[in-house]
JSON list of C-alpha atoms and ligand atoms in Angstrom, two decimals:
[
{"chain": "A", "resi": 1, "resn": "MET", "atom": "CA", "xyz": [0.01, 0.07, 0.27]},
{"chain": "A", "resi": 2, "resn": "LYS", "atom": "CA", "xyz": [1.10, 3.53, -0.83]},
{"chain": "A", "resi": 3, "resn": "THR", "atom": "CA", "xyz": [-1.43, 6.06, 0.43]},
{"chain": "A", "resi": 4, "resn": "ILE", "atom": "CA", "xyz": [-2.52, 9.24, 1.77]},
{"chain": "A", "resi": 5, "resn": "ALA", "atom": "CA", "xyz": [-4.80, 9.06, 4.78]},
{"chain": "A", "resi": 6, "resn": "PRO", "atom": "CA", "xyz": [-6.64, 12.51, 4.93]},
{"chain": "A", "resi": 7, "resn": "SER", "atom": "CA", "xyz": [-7.17, 13.26, 8.82]},
{"chain": "A", "resi": 8, "resn": "ILE", "atom": "CA", "xyz": [-10.82, 14.21, 9.34]},
{"chain": "A", "resi": 9, "resn": "LEU", "atom": "CA", "xyz": [-9.50, 16.44, 12.42]},
{"chain": "A", "resi": 10, "resn": "SER", "atom": "CA", "xyz": [-8.59, 19.08, 10.00]},
{"chain": "A", "resi": 11, "resn": "ALA", "atom": "CA", "xyz": [-12.12, 19.00, 8.20]},
{"chain": "A", "resi": 12, "resn": "ASP", "atom": "CA", "xyz": [-14.88, 21.36, 8.46]},
{"chain": "A", "resi": 13, "resn": "PHE", "atom": "CA", "xyz": [-16.65, 19.95, 11.46]},
{"chain": "A", "resi": 14, "resn": "ALA", "atom": "CA", "xyz": [-20.03, 21.98, 10.37]},
{"chain": "A", "resi": 15, "resn": "ASN", "atom": "CA", "xyz": [-19.85, 20.16, 7.23]},
{"chain": "A", "resi": 16, "resn": "LEU", "atom": "CA", "xyz": [-18.43, 16.77, 7.79]},
{"chain": "A", "resi": 17, "resn": "GLN", "atom": "CA", "xyz": [-20.51, 15.02, 5.11]},
{"chain": "A", "resi": 18, "resn": "HIS", "atom": "CA", "xyz": [-19.08, 17.14, 2.51]},
{"chain": "A", "resi": 19, "resn": "ASP", "atom": "CA", "xyz": [-15.57, 16.74, 3.60]},
{"chain": "A", "resi": 20, "resn": "VAL", "atom": "CA", "xyz": [-16.01, 12.96, 3.91]},
{"chain": "A", "resi": 21, "resn": "GLU", "atom": "CA", "xyz": [-17.50, 13.02, 0.43]},
{"chain": "A", "resi": 22, "resn": "LEU", "atom": "CA", "xyz": [-14.23, 14.91, -0.98]},
{"chain": "A", "resi": 23, "resn": "VAL", "atom": "CA", "xyz": [-12.28, 12.10, 0.47]},
{"chain": "A", "resi": 24, "resn": "ASN", "atom": "CA", "xyz": [-14.70, 9.47, -1.13]},
{"chain": "A", "resi": 25, "resn": "ASN", "atom": "CA", "xyz": [-14.13, 10.99, -4.43]},
{"chain": "A", "resi": 26, "resn": "SER", "atom": "CA", "xyz": [-10.16, 11.09, -3.97]},
{"chain": "A", "resi": 27, "resn": "ASP", "atom": "CA", "xyz": [-7.41, 8.38, -4.66]},
{"chain": "A", "resi": 28, "resn": "ALA", "atom": "CA", "xyz": [-7.00, 8.29, -1.00]},
{"chain": "A", "resi": 29, "resn": "GLN", "atom": "CA", "xyz": [-7.39, 4.62, 0.28]},
{"chain": "A", "resi": 30, "resn": "LEU", "atom": "CA", "xyz": [-7.94, 5.49, 3.87]},
{"chain": "A", "resi": 31, "resn": "LEU", "atom": "CA", "xyz": [-9.83, 8.06, 6.29]},
{"chain": "A", "resi": 32, "resn": "HIS", "atom": "CA", "xyz": [-7.79, 8.78, 9.48]},
{"chain": "A", "resi": 33, "resn": "VAL", "atom": "CA", "xyz": [-9.86, 9.26, 12.43]},
{"chain": "A", "resi": 34, "resn": "ASP", "atom": "CA", "xyz": [-8.02, 11.13, 15.41]},
{"chain": "A", "resi": 35, "resn": "VAL", "atom": "CA", "xyz": [-9.51, 10.57, 18.94]},
{"chain": "A", "resi": 36, "resn": "MET", "atom": "CA", "xyz": [-8.22, 12.67, 21.89]},
{"chain": "A", "resi": 37, "resn": "ASP", "atom": "CA", "xyz": [-9.16, 12.16, 25.25]},
{"chain": "A", "resi": 38, "resn": "GLY", "atom": "CA", "xyz": [-7.89, 15.43, 27.05]},
{"chain": "A", "resi": 39, "resn": "VAL", "atom": "CA", "xyz": [-5.70, 13.20, 29.39]},
{"chain": "A", "resi": 40, "resn": "PHE", "atom": "CA", "xyz": [-3.08, 11.29, 27.16]},
{"chain": "A", "resi": 41, "resn": "VAL", "atom": "CA", "xyz": [-3.01, 14.66, 25.00]},
{"chain": "A", "resi": 42, "resn": "PRO", "atom": "CA", "xyz": [-3.83, 18.19, 26.02]},
{"chain": "A", "resi": 43, "resn": "ASN", "atom": "CA", "xyz": [-6.78, 18.22, 23.67]},
{"chain": "A", "resi": 44, "resn": "ILE", "atom": "CA", "xyz": [-10.11, 16.69, 22.98]},
{"chain": "A", "resi": 45, "resn": "SER", "atom": "CA", "xyz": [-11.58, 15.87, 19.68]},
{"chain": "A", "resi": 46, "resn": "PHE", "atom": "CA", "xyz": [-14.63, 13.66, 19.43]},
{"chain": "A", "resi": 47, "resn": "GLY", "atom": "CA", "xyz": [-15.71, 10.38, 20.22]},
{"chain": "A", "resi": 48, "resn": "PHE", "atom": "CA", "xyz": [-18.31, 7.40, 19.13]},
{"chain": "A", "resi": 49, "resn": "PRO", "atom": "CA", "xyz": [-21.31, 9.32, 17.72]},
{"chain": "A", "resi": 50, "resn": "VAL", "atom": "CA", "xyz": [-18.78, 11.08, 15.35]},
{"chain": "A", "resi": 51, "resn": "MET", "atom": "CA", "xyz": [-17.26, 7.70, 14.42]},
{"chain": "A", "resi": 52, "resn": "GLU", "atom": "CA", "xyz": [-20.54, 6.16, 13.70]},
{"chain": "A", "resi": 53, "resn": "ALA", "atom": "CA", "xyz": [-21.51, 9.20, 11.62]},
{"chain": "A", "resi": 54, "resn": "LEU", "atom": "CA", "xyz": [-17.87, 8.90, 9.54]},
{"chain": "A", "resi": 55, "resn": "HIS", "atom": "CA", "xyz": [-18.66, 5.11, 9.21]},
{"chain": "A", "resi": 56, "resn": "HIS", "atom": "CA", "xyz": [-22.06, 6.09, 7.75]},
{"chain": "A", "resi": 57, "resn": "CYS", "atom": "CA", "xyz": [-20.81, 8.29, 5.11]},
{"chain": "A", "resi": 58, "resn": "SER", "atom": "CA", "xyz": [-17.32, 7.27, 4.24]},
{"chain": "A", "resi": 59, "resn": "THR", "atom": "CA", "xyz": [-16.74, 4.66, 1.41]},
{"chain": "A", "resi": 60, "resn": "LYS", "atom": "CA", "xyz": [-12.93, 4.61, 2.53]},
{"chain": "A", "resi": 61, "resn": "PRO", "atom": "CA", "xyz": [-11.84, 2.60, 5.45]},
{"chain": "A", "resi": 62, "resn": "LEU", "atom": "CA", "xyz": [-11.37, 4.00, 8.85]},
{"chain": "A", "resi": 63, "resn": "ASP", "atom": "CA", "xyz": [-8.00, 4.03, 10.20]},
{"chain": "A", "resi": 64, "resn": "VAL", "atom": "CA", "xyz": [-8.59, 5.08, 13.92]},
{"chain": "A", "resi": 65, "resn": "HIS", "atom": "CA", "xyz": [-5.57, 6.56, 15.86]},
{"chain": "A", "resi": 66, "resn": "LEU", "atom": "CA", "xyz": [-6.47, 6.63, 19.69]},
{"chain": "A", "resi": 67, "resn": "MET", "atom": "CA", "xyz": [-4.75, 9.16, 21.66]},
{"chain": "A", "resi": 68, "resn": "ILE", "atom": "CA", "xyz": [-6.08, 8.15, 24.78]},
{"chain": "A", "resi": 69, "resn": "VAL", "atom": "CA", "xyz": [-5.33, 6.46, 28.21]},
{"chain": "A", "resi": 70, "resn": "HIS", "atom": "CA", "xyz": [-6.88, 2.93, 28.97]},
{"chain": "A", "resi": 71, "resn": "PRO", "atom": "CA", "xyz": [-7.15, 2.21, 25.21]},
{"chain": "A", "resi": 72, "resn": "GLU", "atom": "CA", "xyz": [-8.09, -1.45, 26.45]},
{"chain": "A", "resi": 73, "resn": "LYS", "atom": "CA", "xyz": [-11.29, 0.18, 27.81]},
{"chain": "A", "resi": 74, "resn": "TYR", "atom": "CA", "xyz": [-12.50, 1.58, 24.26]},
{"chain": "A", "resi": 75, "resn": "VAL", "atom": "CA", "xyz": [-11.15, -0.32, 21.57]},
{"chain": "A", "resi": 76, "resn": "GLN", "atom": "CA", "xyz": [-13.64, -2.88, 21.20]},
{"chain": "A", "resi": 77, "resn": "ARG", "atom": "CA", "xyz": [-16.43, -0.10, 20.94]},
{"chain": "A", "resi": 78, "resn": "PHE", "atom": "CA", "xyz": [-14.14, 1.71, 17.97]},
{"chain": "A", "resi": 79, "resn": "CYS", "atom": "CA", "xyz": [-13.94, -1.72, 16.28]},
{"chain": "A", "resi": 80, "resn": "GLU", "atom": "CA", "xyz": [-17.75, -2.11, 16.58]},
{"chain": "A", "resi": 81, "resn": "ALA", "atom": "CA", "xyz": [-18.19, 1.54, 15.52]},
{"chain": "A", "resi": 82, "resn": "GLY", "atom": "CA", "xyz": [-16.76, 0.55, 12.09]},
{"chain": "A", "resi": 83, "resn": "ALA", "atom": "CA", "xyz": [-13.16, 0.80, 12.36]},
{"chain": "A", "resi": 84, "resn": "TRP", "atom": "CA", "xyz": [-10.69, -0.73, 9.64]},
{"chain": "A", "resi": 85, "resn": "SER", "atom": "CA", "xyz": [-7.74, -0.29, 11.78]},
{"chain": "A", "resi": 86, "resn": "VAL", "atom": "CA", "xyz": [-7.35, 0.65, 15.46]},
{"chain": "A", "resi": 87, "resn": "GLY", "atom": "CA", "xyz": [-4.17, 2.19, 16.86]},
{"chain": "A", "resi": 88, "resn": "PHE", "atom": "CA", "xyz": [-3.09, 3.48, 20.23]},
{"chain": "A", "resi": 89, "resn": "HIS", "atom": "CA", "xyz": [0.02, 4.68, 21.72]},
{"chain": "A", "resi": 90, "resn": "LEU", "atom": "CA", "xyz": [2.59, 2.27, 23.12]},
{"chain": "A", "resi": 91, "resn": "GLU", "atom": "CA", "xyz": [3.87, 4.69, 25.89]},
{"chain": "A", "resi": 92, "resn": "ALA", "atom": "CA", "xyz": [0.12, 5.26, 27.04]},
{"chain": "A", "resi": 93, "resn": "VAL", "atom": "CA", "xyz": [-0.31, 1.53, 28.46]},
{"chain": "A", "resi": 94, "resn": "ASP", "atom": "CA", "xyz": [2.11, -0.94, 30.62]},
{"chain": "A", "resi": 95, "resn": "ASP", "atom": "CA", "xyz": [1.43, -3.86, 28.30]},
{"chain": "A", "resi": 96, "resn": "PRO", "atom": "CA", "xyz": [0.01, -3.25, 24.74]},
{"chain": "A", "resi": 97, "resn": "ARG", "atom": "CA", "xyz": [-0.93, -7.02, 24.39]},
{"chain": "A", "resi": 98, "resn": "PRO", "atom": "CA", "xyz": [-4.60, -6.99, 26.00]},
{"chain": "A", "resi": 99, "resn": "ALA", "atom": "CA", "xyz": [-5.82, -4.08, 23.85]},
{"chain": "A", "resi": 100, "resn": "LEU", "atom": "CA", "xyz": [-4.23, -5.65, 20.81]},
{"chain": "A", "resi": 101, "resn": "ASP", "atom": "CA", "xyz": [-5.96, -8.96, 21.63]},
{"chain": "A", "resi": 102, "resn": "ILE", "atom": "CA", "xyz": [-9.03, -7.20, 21.92]},
{"chain": "A", "resi": 103, "resn": "ILE", "atom": "CA", "xyz": [-8.80, -5.56, 18.65]},
{"chain": "A", "resi": 104, "resn": "ARG", "atom": "CA", "xyz": [-7.48, -8.67, 16.89]},
{"chain": "A", "resi": 105, "resn": "HIS", "atom": "CA", "xyz": [-10.53, -10.69, 18.33]},
{"chain": "A", "resi": 106, "resn": "CYS", "atom": "CA", "xyz": [-12.88, -8.25, 16.54]},
{"chain": "A", "resi": 107, "resn": "GLY", "atom": "CA", "xyz": [-11.37, -8.93, 13.15]},
{"chain": "A", "resi": 108, "resn": "VAL", "atom": "CA", "xyz": [-9.98, -5.60, 12.98]},
{"chain": "A", "resi": 109, "resn": "ARG", "atom": "CA", "xyz": [-6.34, -4.47, 12.23]},
{"chain": "A", "resi": 110, "resn": "THR", "atom": "CA", "xyz": [-3.96, -3.55, 14.71]},
{"chain": "A", "resi": 111, "resn": "CYS", "atom": "CA", "xyz": [-1.79, -0.61, 15.08]},
{"chain": "A", "resi": 112, "resn": "LEU", "atom": "CA", "xyz": [0.90, 0.59, 17.63]},
{"chain": "A", "resi": 113, "resn": "THR", "atom": "CA", "xyz": [2.01, 4.29, 17.60]},
{"chain": "A", "resi": 114, "resn": "ILE", "atom": "CA", "xyz": [4.78, 6.24, 19.35]},
{"chain": "A", "resi": 115, "resn": "ASN", "atom": "CA", "xyz": [5.35, 9.93, 19.76]},
{"chain": "A", "resi": 116, "resn": "PRO", "atom": "CA", "xyz": [8.56, 11.51, 18.59]},
{"chain": "A", "resi": 117, "resn": "ASP", "atom": "CA", "xyz": [10.27, 11.28, 22.00]},
{"chain": "A", "resi": 118, "resn": "ILE", "atom": "CA", "xyz": [9.73, 7.49, 22.14]},
{"chain": "A", "resi": 119, "resn": "ASP", "atom": "CA", "xyz": [12.56, 5.26, 20.67]},
{"chain": "A", "resi": 120, "resn": "PRO", "atom": "CA", "xyz": [11.15, 3.42, 17.71]},
{"chain": "A", "resi": 121, "resn": "LYS", "atom": "CA", "xyz": [13.51, 0.31, 19.09]},
{"chain": "A", "resi": 122, "resn": "ARG", "atom": "CA", "xyz": [10.64, -0.14, 21.51]},
{"chain": "A", "resi": 123, "resn": "LEU", "atom": "CA", "xyz": [8.38, -1.06, 18.82]},
{"chain": "A", "resi": 124, "resn": "LEU", "atom": "CA", "xyz": [10.48, -3.81, 17.36]},
{"chain": "A", "resi": 125, "resn": "PRO", "atom": "CA", "xyz": [9.33, -6.67, 19.81]},
{"chain": "A", "resi": 126, "resn": "TYR", "atom": "CA", "xyz": [5.61, -5.91, 18.26]},
{"chain": "A", "resi": 127, "resn": "LEU", "atom": "CA", "xyz": [6.48, -5.57, 14.67]},
{"chain": "A", "resi": 128, "resn": "ASP", "atom": "CA", "xyz": [5.45, -9.09, 13.69]},
{"chain": "A", "resi": 129, "resn": "GLN", "atom": "CA", "xyz": [2.36, -8.95, 16.14]},
{"chain": "A", "resi": 130, "resn": "VAL", "atom": "CA", "xyz": [0.61, -5.85, 14.54]},
{"chain": "A", "resi": 131, "resn": "ASP", "atom": "CA", "xyz": [-0.77, -5.08, 11.13]},
{"chain": "A", "resi": 132, "resn": "MET", "atom": "CA", "xyz": [0.81, -1.24, 11.20]},
{"chain": "A", "resi": 133, "resn": "VAL", "atom": "CA", "xyz": [3.13, 0.92, 13.02]},
{"chain": "A", "resi": 134, "resn": "LEU", "atom": "CA", "xyz": [2.42, 4.54, 13.12]},
{"chain": "A", "resi": 135, "resn": "LEU", "atom": "CA", "xyz": [5.39, 6.92, 13.78]},
{"chain": "A", "resi": 136, "resn": "MET", "atom": "CA", "xyz": [4.12, 10.26, 14.86]},
{"chain": "A", "resi": 137, "resn": "SER", "atom": "CA", "xyz": [6.19, 13.04, 12.91]},
{"chain": "A", "resi": 138, "resn": "VAL", "atom": "CA", "xyz": [4.69, 15.79, 15.43]},
{"chain": "A", "resi": 139, "resn": "PHE", "atom": "CA", "xyz": [3.82, 15.48, 19.07]},
{"chain": "A", "resi": 140, "resn": "ALA", "atom": "CA", "xyz": [0.26, 13.93, 19.13]},
{"chain": "A", "resi": 141, "resn": "GLY", "atom": "CA", "xyz": [-2.46, 16.55, 20.14]},
{"chain": "A", "resi": 142, "resn": "PHE", "atom": "CA", "xyz": [-2.69, 18.92, 17.40]},
{"chain": "A", "resi": 143, "resn": "GLY", "atom": "CA", "xyz": [-3.23, 19.33, 13.65]},
{"chain": "A", "resi": 144, "resn": "GLY", "atom": "CA", "xyz": [-1.28, 21.92, 11.80]},
{"chain": "A", "resi": 145, "resn": "GLN", "atom": "CA", "xyz": [2.17, 21.32, 13.31]},
{"chain": "A", "resi": 146, "resn": "LYS", "atom": "CA", "xyz": [5.56, 21.30, 11.67]},
{"chain": "A", "resi": 147, "resn": "PHE", "atom": "CA", "xyz": [6.99, 17.92, 10.46]},
{"chain": "A", "resi": 148, "resn": "ILE", "atom": "CA", "xyz": [9.85, 16.82, 12.67]},
{"chain": "A", "resi": 149, "resn": "PRO", "atom": "CA", "xyz": [12.78, 16.07, 10.08]},
{"chain": "A", "resi": 150, "resn": "GLU", "atom": "CA", "xyz": [14.36, 13.35, 12.40]},
{"chain": "A", "resi": 151, "resn": "THR", "atom": "CA", "xyz": [11.34, 11.17, 11.40]},
{"chain": "A", "resi": 152, "resn": "MET", "atom": "CA", "xyz": [12.97, 10.31, 8.34]},
{"chain": "A", "resi": 153, "resn": "ASP", "atom": "CA", "xyz": [15.52, 8.14, 9.79]},
{"chain": "A", "resi": 154, "resn": "LYS", "atom": "CA", "xyz": [13.05, 6.30, 12.04]},
{"chain": "A", "resi": 155, "resn": "VAL", "atom": "CA", "xyz": [10.99, 5.52, 8.83]},
{"chain": "A", "resi": 156, "resn": "ARG", "atom": "CA", "xyz": [14.23, 3.95, 7.24]},
{"chain": "A", "resi": 157, "resn": "PHE", "atom": "CA", "xyz": [14.89, 2.20, 10.47]},
{"chain": "A", "resi": 158, "resn": "ILE", "atom": "CA", "xyz": [11.56, 0.68, 10.71]},
{"chain": "A", "resi": 159, "resn": "ARG", "atom": "CA", "xyz": [11.34, 0.00, 7.16]},
{"chain": "A", "resi": 160, "resn": "ARG", "atom": "CA", "xyz": [14.86, -2.00, 7.35]},
{"chain": "A", "resi": 161, "resn": "GLU", "atom": "CA", "xyz": [13.44, -4.27, 10.09]},
{"chain": "A", "resi": 162, "resn": "ILE", "atom": "CA", "xyz": [10.40, -5.01, 8.16]},
{"chain": "A", "resi": 163, "resn": "GLU", "atom": "CA", "xyz": [12.16, -6.07, 5.03]},
{"chain": "A", "resi": 164, "resn": "GLU", "atom": "CA", "xyz": [14.88, -8.00, 6.95]},
{"chain": "A", "resi": 165, "resn": "ARG", "atom": "CA", "xyz": [12.41, -10.01, 9.15]},
{"chain": "A", "resi": 166, "resn": "HIS", "atom": "CA", "xyz": [10.22, -10.42, 5.79]},
{"chain": "A", "resi": 167, "resn": "LEU", "atom": "CA", "xyz": [7.24, -8.90, 7.69]},
{"chain": "A", "resi": 168, "resn": "ASP", "atom": "CA", "xyz": [4.04, -7.40, 5.71]},
{"chain": "A", "resi": 169, "resn": "THR", "atom": "CA", "xyz": [3.44, -4.73, 8.69]},
{"chain": "A", "resi": 170, "resn": "LEU", "atom": "CA", "xyz": [2.57, -1.59, 7.13]},
{"chain": "A", "resi": 171, "resn": "LEU", "atom": "CA", "xyz": [4.34, 1.67, 8.09]},
{"chain": "A", "resi": 172, "resn": "GLU", "atom": "CA", "xyz": [2.42, 4.66, 8.69]},
{"chain": "A", "resi": 173, "resn": "VAL", "atom": "CA", "xyz": [3.65, 8.45, 9.43]},
{"chain": "A", "resi": 174, "resn": "ASP", "atom": "CA", "xyz": [1.37, 11.01, 10.80]},
{"chain": "A", "resi": 175, "resn": "GLY", "atom": "CA", "xyz": [2.12, 14.83, 11.30]},
{"chain": "A", "resi": 176, "resn": "GLY", "atom": "CA", "xyz": [2.92, 17.63, 9.23]},
{"chain": "A", "resi": 177, "resn": "VAL", "atom": "CA", "xyz": [2.94, 15.86, 6.08]},
{"chain": "A", "resi": 178, "resn": "ASN", "atom": "CA", "xyz": [2.59, 17.77, 3.02]},
{"chain": "A", "resi": 179, "resn": "ALA", "atom": "CA", "xyz": [3.56, 18.08, -1.27]},
{"chain": "A", "resi": 180, "resn": "ASP", "atom": "CA", "xyz": [7.27, 18.71, -0.04]},
{"chain": "A", "resi": 181, "resn": "ASN", "atom": "CA", "xyz": [7.87, 15.80, 2.12]},
{"chain": "A", "resi": 182, "resn": "ALA", "atom": "CA", "xyz": [5.51, 13.28, 1.32]},
{"chain": "A", "resi": 183, "resn": "ARG", "atom": "CA", "xyz": [7.51, 11.87, -1.68]},
{"chain": "A", "resi": 184, "resn": "TYR", "atom": "CA", "xyz": [10.62, 11.51, 0.79]},
{"chain": "A", "resi": 185, "resn": "LEU", "atom": "CA", "xyz": [8.53, 9.65, 3.18]},
{"chain": "A", "resi": 186, "resn": "PHE", "atom": "CA", "xyz": [7.48, 7.19, 0.81]},
{"chain": "A", "resi": 187, "resn": "ALA", "atom": "CA", "xyz": [10.82, 6.73, -0.67]},
{"chain": "A", "resi": 188, "resn": "ALA", "atom": "CA", "xyz": [12.07, 5.99, 2.74]},
{"chain": "A", "resi": 189, "resn": "GLY", "atom": "CA", "xyz": [9.58, 3.45, 3.15]},
{"chain": "A", "resi": 190, "resn": "ALA", "atom": "CA", "xyz": [6.34, 4.74, 4.51]},
{"chain": "A", "resi": 191, "resn": "ASP", "atom": "CA", "xyz": [3.16, 3.01, 3.23]},
{"chain": "A", "resi": 192, "resn": "VAL", "atom": "CA", "xyz": [0.54, 5.31, 4.64]},
{"chain": "A", "resi": 193, "resn": "LEU", "atom": "CA", "xyz": [0.81, 9.26, 5.27]},
{"chain": "A", "resi": 194, "resn": "VAL", "atom": "CA", "xyz": [-1.66, 10.82, 7.16]},
{"chain": "A", "resi": 195, "resn": "ALA", "atom": "CA", "xyz": [-2.59, 14.73, 6.09]},
{"chain": "A", "resi": 196, "resn": "GLY", "atom": "CA", "xyz": [-4.80, 16.63, 7.72]},
{"chain": "A", "resi": 197, "resn": "SER", "atom": "CA", "xyz": [-4.08, 20.51, 6.90]},
{"chain": "A", "resi": 198, "resn": "ALA", "atom": "CA", "xyz": [-2.20, 19.74, 3.68]},
{"chain": "A", "resi": 199, "resn": "VAL", "atom": "CA", "xyz": [-5.42, 18.29, 2.46]},
{"chain": "A", "resi": 200, "resn": "PHE", "atom": "CA", "xyz": [-8.25, 20.22, 4.03]},
{"chain": "A", "resi": 201, "resn": "ARG", "atom": "CA", "xyz": [-6.67, 23.68, 3.77]},
{"chain": "A", "resi": 202, "resn": "ALA", "atom": "CA", "xyz": [-5.79, 23.03, 0.27]},
{"chain": "A", "resi": 203, "resn": "LEU", "atom": "CA", "xyz": [-7.77, 24.91, -2.39]},
{"chain": "A", "resi": 204, "resn": "ASP", "atom": "CA", "xyz": [-8.52, 21.35, -4.18]},
{"chain": "A", "resi": 205, "resn": "PRO", "atom": "CA", "xyz": [-8.47, 18.64, -1.47]},
{"chain": "A", "resi": 206, "resn": "VAL", "atom": "CA", "xyz": [-8.48, 15.96, -4.29]},
{"chain": "A", "resi": 207, "resn": "ALA", "atom": "CA", "xyz": [-5.64, 17.38, -6.25]},
{"chain": "A", "resi": 208, "resn": "ALA", "atom": "CA", "xyz": [-3.57, 17.94, -3.04]},
{"chain": "A", "resi": 209, "resn": "ILE", "atom": "CA", "xyz": [-4.17, 14.22, -2.50]},
{"chain": "A", "resi": 210, "resn": "ARG", "atom": "CA", "xyz": [-3.30, 13.17, -5.91]},
{"chain": "A", "resi": 211, "resn": "GLN", "atom": "CA", "xyz": [-0.05, 15.47, -5.84]},
{"chain": "A", "resi": 212, "resn": "MET", "atom": "CA", "xyz": [1.09, 13.92, -2.50]},
{"chain": "A", "resi": 213, "resn": "MET", "atom": "CA", "xyz": [0.72, 10.48, -4.01]},
{"chain": "A", "resi": 214, "resn": "GLN", "atom": "CA", "xyz": [2.77, 10.74, -7.09]},
{"chain": "B", "resi": 301, "resn": "DX5", "atom": "C1", "xyz": [-1.94, 14.80, 15.36]},
{"chain": "B", "resi": 301, "resn": "DX5", "atom": "C2", "xyz": [-2.94, 13.97, 14.67]},
{"chain": "B", "resi": 301, "resn": "DX5", "atom": "C3", "xyz": [-2.70, 13.99, 13.12]},
{"chain": "B", "resi": 301, "resn": "DX5", "atom": "C4", "xyz": [-3.17, 15.39, 12.69]},
{"chain": "B", "resi": 301, "resn": "DX5", "atom": "C5", "xyz": [-2.35, 15.71, 11.36]},
{"chain": "B", "resi": 301, "resn": "DX5", "atom": "O1", "xyz": [-2.36, 14.56, 16.73]},
{"chain": "B", "resi": 301, "resn": "DX5", "atom": "O2", "xyz": [-2.62, 12.60, 15.06]},
{"chain": "B", "resi": 301, "resn": "DX5", "atom": "O3", "xyz": [-3.33, 12.97, 12.44]},
{"chain": "B", "resi": 301, "resn": "DX5", "atom": "O4", "xyz": [-4.40, 15.55, 12.50]},
{"chain": "B", "resi": 301, "resn": "DX5", "atom": "O5", "xyz": [-2.64, 16.94, 10.95]},
{"chain": "B", "resi": 301, "resn": "DX5", "atom": "P1", "xyz": [-1.42, 17.58, 9.95]},
{"chain": "B", "resi": 301, "resn": "DX5", "atom": "O6", "xyz": [-1.39, 16.85, 8.95]},
{"chain": "B", "resi": 301, "resn": "DX5", "atom": "O7", "xyz": [-2.22, 18.99, 10.02]},
{"chain": "B", "resi": 301, "resn": "DX5", "atom": "O8", "xyz": [-0.28, 17.74, 11.00]},
{"chain": "B", "resi": 302, "resn": "ZN", "atom": "ZN1", "xyz": [-3.51, 10.80, 13.76]}
]
């Protein structure tokens, strides 16, 4: 997979259906759904009712990124609300396995993610146990932040591990992705690039997605 996953966090919440339809009519293969609890991150986004509404009007699979504490309490409901994948932060839990087991049991793809201050080596024991890993290229919590360039080496590092171990784990990058850095991130080995402001602040979001996927 090589795709852009537009982040609905940057959409117009007064016209959510309109912005979901833009993504439906684009080349993007996923729609990224950012859930924040105001505890793990200093921001609150939305929860199950919005997730269900997105599931109702999106033709693209929903890639759910939980920025919450105690993900094991909520992952099942996100699965049931129509997630294609459910990911949560490794640094938010003592042991990611219980929450991963619940997601897997629901028949949904698993994803583990880390903030920029977490050593990517901490993902290595789980690389063969999840469907996707997500490297944050900004600190989780807000859209519209500047891409942290050190992420590039982390992408290469994780990609090398995936190749050496002959895994099919997907590699996703989230934060500050735009038309300038997208091709370098794909070239470094990313499969999925989340883009919020670069899509929804563009004059032509569909064209912006197409441009980043080239
Ligand atoms: C940040 C979120 C991102 C965010 C990306 O906490 O996880 O998905 O929406 O937005 P941009 O592309 O604007 O950095
Ligand atoms: Zn995200």
